[in-house]
Structures are given as C-alpha cells and as structure tokens.
XYZ file of N, CA and C in Angstrom:
795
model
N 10.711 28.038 -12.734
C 10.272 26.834 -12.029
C 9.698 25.837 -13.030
N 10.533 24.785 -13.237
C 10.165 23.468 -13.942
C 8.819 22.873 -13.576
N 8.079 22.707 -12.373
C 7.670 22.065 -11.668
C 7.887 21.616 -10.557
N 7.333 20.095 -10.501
C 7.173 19.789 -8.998
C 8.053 18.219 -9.205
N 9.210 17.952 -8.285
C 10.312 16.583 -8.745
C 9.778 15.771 -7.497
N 8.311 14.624 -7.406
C 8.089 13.397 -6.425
C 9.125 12.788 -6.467
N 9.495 12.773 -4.987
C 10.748 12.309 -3.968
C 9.735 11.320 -3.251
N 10.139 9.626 -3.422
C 9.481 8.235 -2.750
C 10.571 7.436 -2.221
N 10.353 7.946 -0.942
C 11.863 7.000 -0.300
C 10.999 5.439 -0.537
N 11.647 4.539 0.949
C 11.100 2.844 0.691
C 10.424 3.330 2.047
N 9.975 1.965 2.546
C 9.461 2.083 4.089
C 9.398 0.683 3.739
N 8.796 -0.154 3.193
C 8.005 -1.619 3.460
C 6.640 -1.241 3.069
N 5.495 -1.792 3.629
C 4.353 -1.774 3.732
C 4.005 -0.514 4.435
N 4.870 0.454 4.907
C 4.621 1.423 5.295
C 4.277 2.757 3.800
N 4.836 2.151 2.530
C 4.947 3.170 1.442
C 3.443 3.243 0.938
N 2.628 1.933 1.454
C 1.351 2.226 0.380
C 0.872 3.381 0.808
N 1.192 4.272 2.440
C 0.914 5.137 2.156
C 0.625 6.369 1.270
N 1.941 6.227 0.174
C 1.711 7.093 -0.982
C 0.741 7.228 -1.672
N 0.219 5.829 -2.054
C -1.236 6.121 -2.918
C -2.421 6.794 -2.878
N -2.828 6.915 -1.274
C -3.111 7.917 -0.065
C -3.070 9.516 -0.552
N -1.530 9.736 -0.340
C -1.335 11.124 -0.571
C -1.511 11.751 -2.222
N -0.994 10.690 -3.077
C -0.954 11.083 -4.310
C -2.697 11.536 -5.427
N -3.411 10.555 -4.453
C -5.268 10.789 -4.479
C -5.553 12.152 -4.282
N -4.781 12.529 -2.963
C -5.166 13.771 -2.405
C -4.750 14.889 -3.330
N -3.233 14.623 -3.992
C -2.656 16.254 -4.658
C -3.800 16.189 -5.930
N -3.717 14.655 -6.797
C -4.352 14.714 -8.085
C -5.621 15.634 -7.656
N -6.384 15.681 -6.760
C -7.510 15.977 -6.740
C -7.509 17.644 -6.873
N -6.486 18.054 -6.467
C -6.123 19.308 -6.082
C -5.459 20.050 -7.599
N -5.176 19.268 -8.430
C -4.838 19.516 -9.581
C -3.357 19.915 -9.307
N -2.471 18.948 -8.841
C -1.425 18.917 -8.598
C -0.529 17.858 -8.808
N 0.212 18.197 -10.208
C 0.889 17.119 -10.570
C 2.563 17.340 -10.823
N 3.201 16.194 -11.334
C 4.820 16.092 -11.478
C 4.860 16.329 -12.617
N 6.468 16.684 -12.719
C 7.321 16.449 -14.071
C 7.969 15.635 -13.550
N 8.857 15.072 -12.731
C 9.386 13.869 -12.233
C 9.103 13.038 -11.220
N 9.600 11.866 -11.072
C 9.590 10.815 -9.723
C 10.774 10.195 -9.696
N 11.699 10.067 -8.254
C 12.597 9.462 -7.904
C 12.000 8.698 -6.907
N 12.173 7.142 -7.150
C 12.268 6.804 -6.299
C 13.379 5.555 -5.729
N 12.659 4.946 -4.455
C 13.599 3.969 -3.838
C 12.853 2.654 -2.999
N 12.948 1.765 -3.667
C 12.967 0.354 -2.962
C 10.831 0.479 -3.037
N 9.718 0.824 -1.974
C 8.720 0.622 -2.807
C 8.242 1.672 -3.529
N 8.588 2.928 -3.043
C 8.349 4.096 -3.739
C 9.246 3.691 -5.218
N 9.950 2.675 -5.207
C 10.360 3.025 -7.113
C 9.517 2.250 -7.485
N 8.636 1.171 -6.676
C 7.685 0.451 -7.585
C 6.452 1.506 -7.554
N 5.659 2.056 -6.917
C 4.988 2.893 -7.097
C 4.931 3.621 -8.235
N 6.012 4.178 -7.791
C 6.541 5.607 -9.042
C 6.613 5.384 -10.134
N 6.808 3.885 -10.381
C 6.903 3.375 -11.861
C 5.464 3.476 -12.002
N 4.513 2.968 -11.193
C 2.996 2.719 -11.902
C 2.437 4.275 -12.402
N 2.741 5.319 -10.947
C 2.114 7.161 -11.304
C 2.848 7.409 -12.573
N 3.827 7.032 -12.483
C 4.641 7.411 -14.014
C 4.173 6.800 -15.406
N 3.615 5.576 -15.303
C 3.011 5.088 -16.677
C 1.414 5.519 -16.636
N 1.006 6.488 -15.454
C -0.444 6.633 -16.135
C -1.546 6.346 -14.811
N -1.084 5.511 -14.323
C -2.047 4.678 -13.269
C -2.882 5.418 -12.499
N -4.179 5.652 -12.572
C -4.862 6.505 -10.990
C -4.550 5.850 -9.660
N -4.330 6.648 -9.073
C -4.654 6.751 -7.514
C -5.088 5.617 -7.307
N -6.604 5.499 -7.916
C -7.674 4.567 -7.135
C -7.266 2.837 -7.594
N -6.360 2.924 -9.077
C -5.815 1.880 -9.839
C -4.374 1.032 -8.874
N -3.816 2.667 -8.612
C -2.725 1.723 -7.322
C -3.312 1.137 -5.888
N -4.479 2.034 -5.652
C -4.939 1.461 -4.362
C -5.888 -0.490 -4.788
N -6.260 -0.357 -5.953
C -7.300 -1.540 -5.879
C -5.846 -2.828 -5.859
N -4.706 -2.399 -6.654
C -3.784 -3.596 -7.275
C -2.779 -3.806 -5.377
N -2.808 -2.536 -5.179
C -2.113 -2.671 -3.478
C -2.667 -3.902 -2.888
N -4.666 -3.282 -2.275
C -5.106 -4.327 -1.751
C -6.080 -5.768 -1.775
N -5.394 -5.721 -3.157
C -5.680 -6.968 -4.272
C -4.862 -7.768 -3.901
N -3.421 -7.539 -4.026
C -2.113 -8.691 -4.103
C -2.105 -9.261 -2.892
N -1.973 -10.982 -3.377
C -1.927 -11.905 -2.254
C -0.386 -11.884 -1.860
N 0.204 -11.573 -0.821
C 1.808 -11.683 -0.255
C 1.609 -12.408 0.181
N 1.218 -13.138 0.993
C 1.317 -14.206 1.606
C 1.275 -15.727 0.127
N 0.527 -16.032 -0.558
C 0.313 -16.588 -1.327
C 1.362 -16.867 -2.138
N 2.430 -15.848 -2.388
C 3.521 -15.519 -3.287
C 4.352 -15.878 -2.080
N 4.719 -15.964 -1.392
C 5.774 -16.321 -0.253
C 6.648 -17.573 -0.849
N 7.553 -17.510 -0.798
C 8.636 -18.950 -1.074
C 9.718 -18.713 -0.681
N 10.663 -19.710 0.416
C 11.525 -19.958 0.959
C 12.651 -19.996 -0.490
N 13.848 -19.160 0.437
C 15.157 -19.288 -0.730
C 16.326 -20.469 -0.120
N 16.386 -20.800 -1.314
C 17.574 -22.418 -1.556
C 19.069 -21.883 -1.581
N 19.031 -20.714 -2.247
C 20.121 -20.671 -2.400
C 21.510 -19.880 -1.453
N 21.022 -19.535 -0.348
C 21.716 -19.431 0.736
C 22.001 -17.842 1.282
N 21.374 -16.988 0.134
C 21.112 -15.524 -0.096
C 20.500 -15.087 0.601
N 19.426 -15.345 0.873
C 18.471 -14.585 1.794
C 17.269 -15.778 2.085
N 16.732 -15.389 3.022
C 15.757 -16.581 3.613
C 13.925 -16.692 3.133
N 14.106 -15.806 2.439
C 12.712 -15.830 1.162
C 13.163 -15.218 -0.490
N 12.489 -16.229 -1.374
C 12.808 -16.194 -2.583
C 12.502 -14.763 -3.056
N 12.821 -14.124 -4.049
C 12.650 -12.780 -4.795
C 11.106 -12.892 -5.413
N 10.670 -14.020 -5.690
C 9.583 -14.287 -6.356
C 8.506 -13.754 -5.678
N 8.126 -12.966 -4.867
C 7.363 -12.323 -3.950
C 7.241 -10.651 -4.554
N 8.738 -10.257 -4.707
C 8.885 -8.925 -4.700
C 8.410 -9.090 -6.525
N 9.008 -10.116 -7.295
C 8.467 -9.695 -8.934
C 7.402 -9.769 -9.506
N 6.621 -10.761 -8.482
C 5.022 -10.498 -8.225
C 4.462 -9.116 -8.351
N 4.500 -9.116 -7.323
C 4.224 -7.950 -6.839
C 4.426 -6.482 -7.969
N 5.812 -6.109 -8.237
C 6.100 -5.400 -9.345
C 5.348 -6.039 -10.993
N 5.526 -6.952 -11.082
C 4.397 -7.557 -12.178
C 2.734 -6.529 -11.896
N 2.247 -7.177 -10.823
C 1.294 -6.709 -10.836
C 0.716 -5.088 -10.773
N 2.119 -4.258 -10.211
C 2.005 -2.903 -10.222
C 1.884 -1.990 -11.579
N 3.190 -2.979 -11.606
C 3.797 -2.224 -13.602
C 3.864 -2.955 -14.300
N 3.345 -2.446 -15.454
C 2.861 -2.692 -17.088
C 4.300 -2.838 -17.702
N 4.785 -1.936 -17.920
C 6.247 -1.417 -19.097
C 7.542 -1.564 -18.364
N 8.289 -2.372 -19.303
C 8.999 -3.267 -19.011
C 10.499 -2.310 -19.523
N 10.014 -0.709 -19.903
C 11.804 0.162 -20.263
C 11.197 1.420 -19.403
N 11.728 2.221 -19.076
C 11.992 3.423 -18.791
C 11.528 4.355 -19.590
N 11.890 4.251 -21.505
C 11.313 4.924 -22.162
C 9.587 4.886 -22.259
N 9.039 3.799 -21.820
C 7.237 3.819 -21.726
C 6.933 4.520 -21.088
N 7.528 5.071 -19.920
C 6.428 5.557 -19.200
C 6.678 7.532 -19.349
N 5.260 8.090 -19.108
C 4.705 8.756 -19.474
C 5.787 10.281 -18.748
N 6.206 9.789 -17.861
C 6.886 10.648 -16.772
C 7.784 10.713 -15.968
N 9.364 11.383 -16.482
C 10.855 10.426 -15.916
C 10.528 10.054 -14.904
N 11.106 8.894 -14.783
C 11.518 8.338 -13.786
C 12.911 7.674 -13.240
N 13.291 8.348 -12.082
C 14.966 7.974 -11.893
C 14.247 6.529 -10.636
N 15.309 5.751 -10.561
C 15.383 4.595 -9.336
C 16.781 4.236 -8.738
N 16.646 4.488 -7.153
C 18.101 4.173 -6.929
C 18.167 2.666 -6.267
N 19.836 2.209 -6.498
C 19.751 0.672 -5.789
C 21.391 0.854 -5.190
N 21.337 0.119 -4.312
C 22.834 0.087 -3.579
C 23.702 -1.011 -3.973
N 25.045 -0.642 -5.103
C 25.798 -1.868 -5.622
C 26.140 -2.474 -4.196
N 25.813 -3.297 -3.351
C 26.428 -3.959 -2.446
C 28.483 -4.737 -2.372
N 28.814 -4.410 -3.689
C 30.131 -4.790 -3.968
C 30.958 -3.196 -3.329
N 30.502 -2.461 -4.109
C 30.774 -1.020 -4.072
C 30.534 -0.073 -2.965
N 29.129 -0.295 -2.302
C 28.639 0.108 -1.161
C 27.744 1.652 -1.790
N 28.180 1.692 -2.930
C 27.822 3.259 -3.823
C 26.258 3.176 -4.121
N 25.590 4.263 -4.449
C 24.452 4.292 -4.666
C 24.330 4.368 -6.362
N 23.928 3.546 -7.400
C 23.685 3.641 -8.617
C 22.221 3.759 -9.043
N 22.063 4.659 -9.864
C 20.577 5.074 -10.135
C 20.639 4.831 -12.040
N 19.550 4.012 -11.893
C 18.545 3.806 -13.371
C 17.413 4.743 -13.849
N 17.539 5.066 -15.330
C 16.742 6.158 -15.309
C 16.407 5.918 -16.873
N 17.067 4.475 -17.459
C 16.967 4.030 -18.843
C 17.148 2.309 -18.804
N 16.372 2.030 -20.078
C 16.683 0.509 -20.244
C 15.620 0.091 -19.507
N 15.888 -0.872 -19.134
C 14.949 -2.070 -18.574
C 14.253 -1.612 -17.335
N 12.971 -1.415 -16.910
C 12.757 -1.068 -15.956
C 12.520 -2.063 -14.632
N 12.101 -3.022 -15.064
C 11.479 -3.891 -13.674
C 12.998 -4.633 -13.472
N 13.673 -5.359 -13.921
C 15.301 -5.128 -12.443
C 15.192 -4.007 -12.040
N 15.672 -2.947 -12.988
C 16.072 -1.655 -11.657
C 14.908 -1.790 -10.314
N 13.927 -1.935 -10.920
C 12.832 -1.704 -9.927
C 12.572 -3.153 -8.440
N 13.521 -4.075 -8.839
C 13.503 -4.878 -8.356
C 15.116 -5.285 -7.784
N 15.580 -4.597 -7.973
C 16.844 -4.063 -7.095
C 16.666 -3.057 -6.158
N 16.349 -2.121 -6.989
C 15.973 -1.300 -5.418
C 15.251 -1.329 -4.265
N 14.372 -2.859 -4.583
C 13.604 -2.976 -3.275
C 14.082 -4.511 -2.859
N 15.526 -4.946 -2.536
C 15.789 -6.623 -2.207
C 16.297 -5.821 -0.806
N 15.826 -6.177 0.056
C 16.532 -6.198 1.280
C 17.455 -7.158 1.383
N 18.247 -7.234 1.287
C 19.713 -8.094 1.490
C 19.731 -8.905 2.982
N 19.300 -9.816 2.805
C 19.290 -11.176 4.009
C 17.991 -11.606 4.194
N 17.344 -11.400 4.176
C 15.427 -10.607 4.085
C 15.233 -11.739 2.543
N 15.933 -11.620 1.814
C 15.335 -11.773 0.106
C 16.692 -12.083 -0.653
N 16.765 -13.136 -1.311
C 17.963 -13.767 -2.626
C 18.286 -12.600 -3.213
N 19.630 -12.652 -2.838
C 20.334 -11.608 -3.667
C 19.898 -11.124 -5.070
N 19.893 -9.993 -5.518
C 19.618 -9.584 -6.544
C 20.844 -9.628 -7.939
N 21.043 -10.630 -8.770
C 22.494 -10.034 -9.457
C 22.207 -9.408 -10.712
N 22.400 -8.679 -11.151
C 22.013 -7.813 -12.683
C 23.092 -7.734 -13.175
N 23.400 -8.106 -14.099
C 24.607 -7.828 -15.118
C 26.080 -7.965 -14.442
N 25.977 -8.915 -13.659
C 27.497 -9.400 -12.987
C 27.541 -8.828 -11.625
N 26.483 -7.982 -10.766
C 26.347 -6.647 -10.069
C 25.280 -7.342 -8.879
N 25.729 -7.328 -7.567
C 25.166 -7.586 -6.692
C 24.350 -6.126 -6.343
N 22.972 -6.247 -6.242
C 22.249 -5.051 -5.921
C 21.261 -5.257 -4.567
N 21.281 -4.439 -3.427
C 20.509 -4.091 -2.479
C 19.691 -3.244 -2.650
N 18.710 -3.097 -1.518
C 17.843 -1.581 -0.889
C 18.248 -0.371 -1.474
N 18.046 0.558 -2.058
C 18.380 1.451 -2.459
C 18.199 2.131 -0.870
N 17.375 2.073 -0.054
C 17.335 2.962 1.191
C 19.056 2.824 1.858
N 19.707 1.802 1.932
C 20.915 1.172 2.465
C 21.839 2.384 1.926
N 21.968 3.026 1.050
C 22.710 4.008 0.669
C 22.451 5.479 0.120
N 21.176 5.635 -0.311
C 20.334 6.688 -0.517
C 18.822 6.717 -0.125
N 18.702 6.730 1.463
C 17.011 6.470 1.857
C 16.129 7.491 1.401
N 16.598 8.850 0.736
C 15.655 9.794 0.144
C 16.651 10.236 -1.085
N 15.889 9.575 -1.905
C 16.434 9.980 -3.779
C 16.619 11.218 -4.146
N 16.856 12.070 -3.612
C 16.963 13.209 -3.805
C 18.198 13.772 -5.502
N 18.164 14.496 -6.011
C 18.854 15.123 -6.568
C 18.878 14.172 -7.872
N 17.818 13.692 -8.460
C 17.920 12.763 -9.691
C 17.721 13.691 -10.700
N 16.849 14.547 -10.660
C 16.517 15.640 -11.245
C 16.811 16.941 -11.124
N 16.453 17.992 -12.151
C 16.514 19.229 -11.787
C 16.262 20.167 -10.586
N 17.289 20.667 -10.103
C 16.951 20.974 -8.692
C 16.349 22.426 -8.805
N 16.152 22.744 -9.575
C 15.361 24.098 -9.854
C 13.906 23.590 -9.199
N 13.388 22.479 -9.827
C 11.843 22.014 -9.583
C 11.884 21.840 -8.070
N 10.151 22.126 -7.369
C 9.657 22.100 -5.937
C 10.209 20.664 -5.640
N 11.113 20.514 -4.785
C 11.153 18.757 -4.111
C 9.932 18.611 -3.641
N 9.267 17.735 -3.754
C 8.254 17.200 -2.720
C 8.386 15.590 -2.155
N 8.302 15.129 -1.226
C 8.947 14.365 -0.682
C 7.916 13.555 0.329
N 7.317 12.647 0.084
C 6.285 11.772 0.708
C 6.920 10.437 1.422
N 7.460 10.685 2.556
C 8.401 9.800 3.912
C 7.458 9.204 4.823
N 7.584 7.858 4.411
C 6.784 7.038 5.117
C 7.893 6.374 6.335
N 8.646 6.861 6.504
C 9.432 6.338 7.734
C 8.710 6.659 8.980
N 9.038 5.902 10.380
C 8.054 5.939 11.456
C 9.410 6.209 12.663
N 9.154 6.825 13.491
C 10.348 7.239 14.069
C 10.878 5.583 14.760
N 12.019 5.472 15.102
C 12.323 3.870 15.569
C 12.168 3.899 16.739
N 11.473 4.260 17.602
C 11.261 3.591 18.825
C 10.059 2.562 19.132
N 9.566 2.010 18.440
C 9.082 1.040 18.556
C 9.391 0.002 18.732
N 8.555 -0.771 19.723
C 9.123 -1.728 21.052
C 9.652 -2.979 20.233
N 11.106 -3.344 20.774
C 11.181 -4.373 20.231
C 11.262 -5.664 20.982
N 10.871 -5.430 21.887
C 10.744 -7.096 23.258
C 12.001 -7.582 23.092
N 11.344 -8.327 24.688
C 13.270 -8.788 25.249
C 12.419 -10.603 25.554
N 13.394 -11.269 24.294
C 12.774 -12.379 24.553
C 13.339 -13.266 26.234
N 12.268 -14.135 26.856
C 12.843 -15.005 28.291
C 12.898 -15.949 28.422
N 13.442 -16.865 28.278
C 13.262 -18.401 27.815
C 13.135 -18.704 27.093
N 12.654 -19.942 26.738
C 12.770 -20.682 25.685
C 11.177 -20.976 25.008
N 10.873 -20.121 23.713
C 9.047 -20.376 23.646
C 9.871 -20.671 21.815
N 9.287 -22.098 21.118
C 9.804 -22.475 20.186
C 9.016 -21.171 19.073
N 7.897 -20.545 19.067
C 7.616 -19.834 17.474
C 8.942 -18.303 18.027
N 8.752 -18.461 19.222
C 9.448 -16.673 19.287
C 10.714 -16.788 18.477
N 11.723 -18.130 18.726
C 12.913 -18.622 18.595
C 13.064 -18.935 17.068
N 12.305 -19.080 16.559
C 12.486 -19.662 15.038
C 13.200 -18.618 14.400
N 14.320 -19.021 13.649
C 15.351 -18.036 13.336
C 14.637 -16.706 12.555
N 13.762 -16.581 11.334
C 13.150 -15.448 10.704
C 12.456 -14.451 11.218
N 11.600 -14.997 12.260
C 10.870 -14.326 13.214
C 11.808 -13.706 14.152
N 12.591 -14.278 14.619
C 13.761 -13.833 15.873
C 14.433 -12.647 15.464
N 15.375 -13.594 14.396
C 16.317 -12.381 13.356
C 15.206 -11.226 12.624
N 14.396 -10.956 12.260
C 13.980 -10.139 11.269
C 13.628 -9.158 12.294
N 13.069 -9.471 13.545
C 12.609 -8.087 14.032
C 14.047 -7.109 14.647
N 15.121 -7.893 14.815
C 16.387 -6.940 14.293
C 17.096 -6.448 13.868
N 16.804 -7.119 12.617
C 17.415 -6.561 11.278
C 16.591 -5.425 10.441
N 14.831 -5.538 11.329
C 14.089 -4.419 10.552
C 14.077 -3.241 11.275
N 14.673 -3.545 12.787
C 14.626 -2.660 14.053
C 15.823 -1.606 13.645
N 17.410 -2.453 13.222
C 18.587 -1.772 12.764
C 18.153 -0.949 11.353
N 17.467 -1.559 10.351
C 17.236 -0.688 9.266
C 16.016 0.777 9.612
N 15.197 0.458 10.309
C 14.440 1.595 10.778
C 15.715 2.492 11.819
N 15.964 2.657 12.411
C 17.059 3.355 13.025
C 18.005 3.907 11.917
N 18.367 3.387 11.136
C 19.452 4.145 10.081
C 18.932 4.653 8.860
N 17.939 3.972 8.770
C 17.326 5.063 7.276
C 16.631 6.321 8.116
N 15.882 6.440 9.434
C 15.199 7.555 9.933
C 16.066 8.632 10.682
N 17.551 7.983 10.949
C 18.472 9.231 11.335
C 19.501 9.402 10.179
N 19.714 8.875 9.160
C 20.165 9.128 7.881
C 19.412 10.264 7.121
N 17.854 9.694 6.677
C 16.720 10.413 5.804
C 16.616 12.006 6.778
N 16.441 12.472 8.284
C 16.182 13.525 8.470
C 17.463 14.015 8.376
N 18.568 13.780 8.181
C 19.806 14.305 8.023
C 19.556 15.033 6.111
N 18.924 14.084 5.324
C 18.830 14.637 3.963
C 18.159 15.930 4.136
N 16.611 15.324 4.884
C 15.950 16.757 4.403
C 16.043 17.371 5.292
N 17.226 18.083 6.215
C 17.388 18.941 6.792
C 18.065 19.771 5.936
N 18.889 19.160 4.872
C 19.845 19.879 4.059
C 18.816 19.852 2.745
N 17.824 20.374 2.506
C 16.962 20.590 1.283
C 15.943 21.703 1.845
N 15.288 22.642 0.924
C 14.485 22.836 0.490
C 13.511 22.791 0.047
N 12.734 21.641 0.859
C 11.803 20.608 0.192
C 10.717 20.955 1.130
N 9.560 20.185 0.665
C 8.464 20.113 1.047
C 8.123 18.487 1.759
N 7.251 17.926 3.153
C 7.613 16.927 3.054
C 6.231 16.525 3.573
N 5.540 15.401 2.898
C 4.393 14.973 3.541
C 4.643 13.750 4.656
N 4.248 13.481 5.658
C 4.411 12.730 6.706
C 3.334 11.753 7.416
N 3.329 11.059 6.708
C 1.846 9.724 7.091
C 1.874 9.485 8.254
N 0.985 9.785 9.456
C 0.771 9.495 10.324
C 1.042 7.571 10.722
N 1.931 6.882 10.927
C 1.668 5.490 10.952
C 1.994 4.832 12.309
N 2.429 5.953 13.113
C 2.334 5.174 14.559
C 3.208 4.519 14.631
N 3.532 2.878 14.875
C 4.833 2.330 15.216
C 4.626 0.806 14.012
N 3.841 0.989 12.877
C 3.234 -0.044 12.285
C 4.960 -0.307 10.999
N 4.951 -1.933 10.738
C 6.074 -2.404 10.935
C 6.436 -2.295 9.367
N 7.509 -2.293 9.081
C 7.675 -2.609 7.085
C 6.859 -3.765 6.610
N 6.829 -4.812 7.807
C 6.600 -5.413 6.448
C 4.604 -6.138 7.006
N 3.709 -4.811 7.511
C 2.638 -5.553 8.300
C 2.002 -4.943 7.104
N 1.728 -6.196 6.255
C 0.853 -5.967 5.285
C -0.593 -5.491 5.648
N -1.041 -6.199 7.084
C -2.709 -5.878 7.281
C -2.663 -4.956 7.492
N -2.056 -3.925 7.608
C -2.400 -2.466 7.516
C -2.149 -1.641 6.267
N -2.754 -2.158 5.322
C -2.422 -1.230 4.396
C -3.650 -0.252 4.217
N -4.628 -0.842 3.861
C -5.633 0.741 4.128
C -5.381 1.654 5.367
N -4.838 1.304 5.884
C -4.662 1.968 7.111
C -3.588 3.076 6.699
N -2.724 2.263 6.060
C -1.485 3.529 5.532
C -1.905 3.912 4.557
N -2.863 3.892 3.823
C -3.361 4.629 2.509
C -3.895 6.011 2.965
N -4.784 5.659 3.959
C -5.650 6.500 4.292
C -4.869 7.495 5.559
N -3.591 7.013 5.901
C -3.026 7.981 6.748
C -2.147 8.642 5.616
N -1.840 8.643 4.310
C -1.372 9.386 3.764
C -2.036 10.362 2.981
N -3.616 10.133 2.642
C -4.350 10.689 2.507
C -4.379 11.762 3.094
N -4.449 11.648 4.614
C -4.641 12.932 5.397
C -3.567 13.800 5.512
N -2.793 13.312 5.362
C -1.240 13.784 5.400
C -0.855 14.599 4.580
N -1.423 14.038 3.461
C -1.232 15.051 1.931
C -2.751 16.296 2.088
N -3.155 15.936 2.986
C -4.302 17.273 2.927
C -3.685 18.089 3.843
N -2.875 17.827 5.042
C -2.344 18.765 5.600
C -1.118 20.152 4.640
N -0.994 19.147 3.883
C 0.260 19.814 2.791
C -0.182 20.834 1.808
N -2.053 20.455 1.152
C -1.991 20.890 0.384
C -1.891 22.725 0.336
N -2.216 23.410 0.541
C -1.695 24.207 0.685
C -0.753 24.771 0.872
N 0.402 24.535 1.665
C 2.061 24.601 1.474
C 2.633 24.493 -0.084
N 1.724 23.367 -0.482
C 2.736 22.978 -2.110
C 1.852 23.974 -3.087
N 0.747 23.851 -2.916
C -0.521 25.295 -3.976
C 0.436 26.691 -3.774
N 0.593 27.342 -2.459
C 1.636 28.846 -2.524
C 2.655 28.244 -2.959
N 3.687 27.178 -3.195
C 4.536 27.127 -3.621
C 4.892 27.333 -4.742
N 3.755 26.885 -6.238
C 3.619 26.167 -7.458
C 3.157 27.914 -7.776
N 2.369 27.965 -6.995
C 1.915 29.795 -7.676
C 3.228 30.530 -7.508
C-alpha cells in the first residue's frame, strides 16, 4: 500500500466543502501521496498540494470578493468573463508548473472539440487549472494551445484512476442529490425573466442531474472510501454559504475518520 490517492470532484461553491474535511484528516495525522482533481477540487488540490493549511485555504476561500471580480463576456462565449475564475485561482495558488508543488497532482478538463476527457499532470499549472473549472455557456470559452476546454465534471465528474490504483481512493463528493426545487415561472415578472437568471437555473439544474447520476455510477464501480458533506439542496454557485460548506465537510470527514485509520493500518 502506497498510500492514500485524494479524489476532488467539482461541485461550485459546494467544493469549499473540502477545506472542511481536509482540517479534519490533517488533524488525525492523515495525509496523501496524491490529488486528482476536477473543476474546483483541481483548484483546491493545487493549493493542499503546494503546502497550504487547512486554515490557509479556509481564510483565502472566505476572503475572495466574487462578486467584485464579476465581468460580463463580449465575446459571445459565455455570458461572464473568465476573469472571475483566474482571480480566484490567483488567489488560491502560488506555482505556476506542476513540478512546484510538493505533492502530484493530476487535473482533468473536457476537450469540448473531442468530447474526451484530457488530464494535466505537467507544465503549466494554472490553465490546466483553469480549464477544468470553465463551465461552458456559464464563462468565455477556455482555448489553450488551439484546444477548446470545458468542466472537467462534463466528462470525468470523479477523477478517478490518475494514479496508482494500489493506493486507498479517498474521495470527498460535494455533489447534492438533484432534486432541488427548481420553480415553474407564471407570467411575466421582469428580474425572474432576465436571460442569466432564467437560463442558469437550468443549465445548473441539467448539470447537477448528470454529474450526480454519472459520479454514483463511478463510485459504485471502486473501492473507495467516500466522504459526503452534508449540504442540503445549497446551489453551485451560492457563494453565501461557504462556511456553511466548510463546516459541513468538517463533520463529514469526522464521520470517516475511522473507516480511512482501519484502512491505512
């Protein structure tokens, strides 16, 4: 047994849960030889991987202004600029290759030409890391090296198999089951109608539905271990809850610890 290979699907604002759980194992003296991740779990994973505490991802989480960083896209790609998401990754991660950081790290992104899932695991780190989290219509296309790139969730919602499969999977799924209400608009009320607001709560309604009956299809077929953040029906992208998802992954990862301690022994 190699160790222990952190598996970080995406969720939205549902992932800061991780920082949550990852407080909880460190404490327990429970750490990786790898991290795969996808869309925010690869921005995460980049920061646990260069070093960062727990308490370092939680202060930079609910530090960053999103709203502040917000800018409308011109160019006909998606209906908010990228400049939000490189923020953001700016402010997470330091090291700018793959070789800096302290602890592999694989990242997957979906060639949208191809429909295939391509994973970075060298070179430049913040594109990869900023490909794997463009929601495609949501956010200006991503192009890297001639290469239209999406969501890594869109084709691989749990990164599985980047690494040695000898090592414990452990697998921290911030997905929320999709039945959460999505209203039936009745007339005519001008903020309900405004195209972003209208469109997004079905385009985030269709992506929650296919990454959460896709993803339990993965880890039904694994061997893994899986922590599960309590988050109720709270949305990808509802930033005001992020202590809220910190601290439900917190608990989440205390339910675990023990499962992964007999495992590692």
């Amino acid at each position: 047994m190699d160790g222990i290979s952190l598996i970080l699907p995406g969720g939205g604002a549902r992932g800061f849960s991780i920082a949550g759980s990852i407080k909880c194992l460190y404490e327990r003296d429970i750490w990786f030889s790898s991290v795969s991740g996808s869309s925010i779990g690869a921005i995460i994973g980049a920061a646990i991987c260069e070093g960062k505490t727990p308490d370092e991802i939680k202060e930079k989480i609910l530090s960053f202004k999103f709203i502040r960083t917000l800018r409308p896209s011109f160019r006909g790609s998606g209906v908010l600029s990228s400049c939000t998401l490189r923020a953001f990754i700016d402010a997470m991660v330091d090291s700018e290759t793959f070789e800096q950081l302290k602890i592999p790290l694989g990242v997957v992104a979906t060639n949208m030409t191809s429909g295939q899932t391509e994973i970075f695991a060298k070179g430049d780190l913040k594109p990869a890391l900023l490909a794997s989290c463009t929601l495609v219509g949501f956010f200006e296309s991503m192009v890297w090296n001639g290469t239209i790139y999406g969501d890594g969730g869109y084709s691989c919602p749990i990164p599985f198999g980047l690494f040695p499969e000898r090592n414990i999977e452990l697998v921290i799924d911030s997905s929320v089951r999709p039945d959460w209400n999505l209203g039936i608009d009745r007339g005519f009320r001008l903020w309900g109608h405004l195209p972003f607001k209208t469109i997004s709560k079905y385009l985030l309604k269709s992506y929650d539905i296919t990454y959460y009956h896709y993803g339990r299809c993965q880890i039904a077929a694994r061997k893994c271990i899986v922590i599960e953040p309590r988050l109720g029906d709270m949305r990808a992208f509802d930033i005001s809850k992020r202590e809220f998802a910190i601290e439900a992954g917190r608990r989440a990862a205390e339910r675990k610890v023990a499962e992964v301690l007999a495992r590692v022994i």
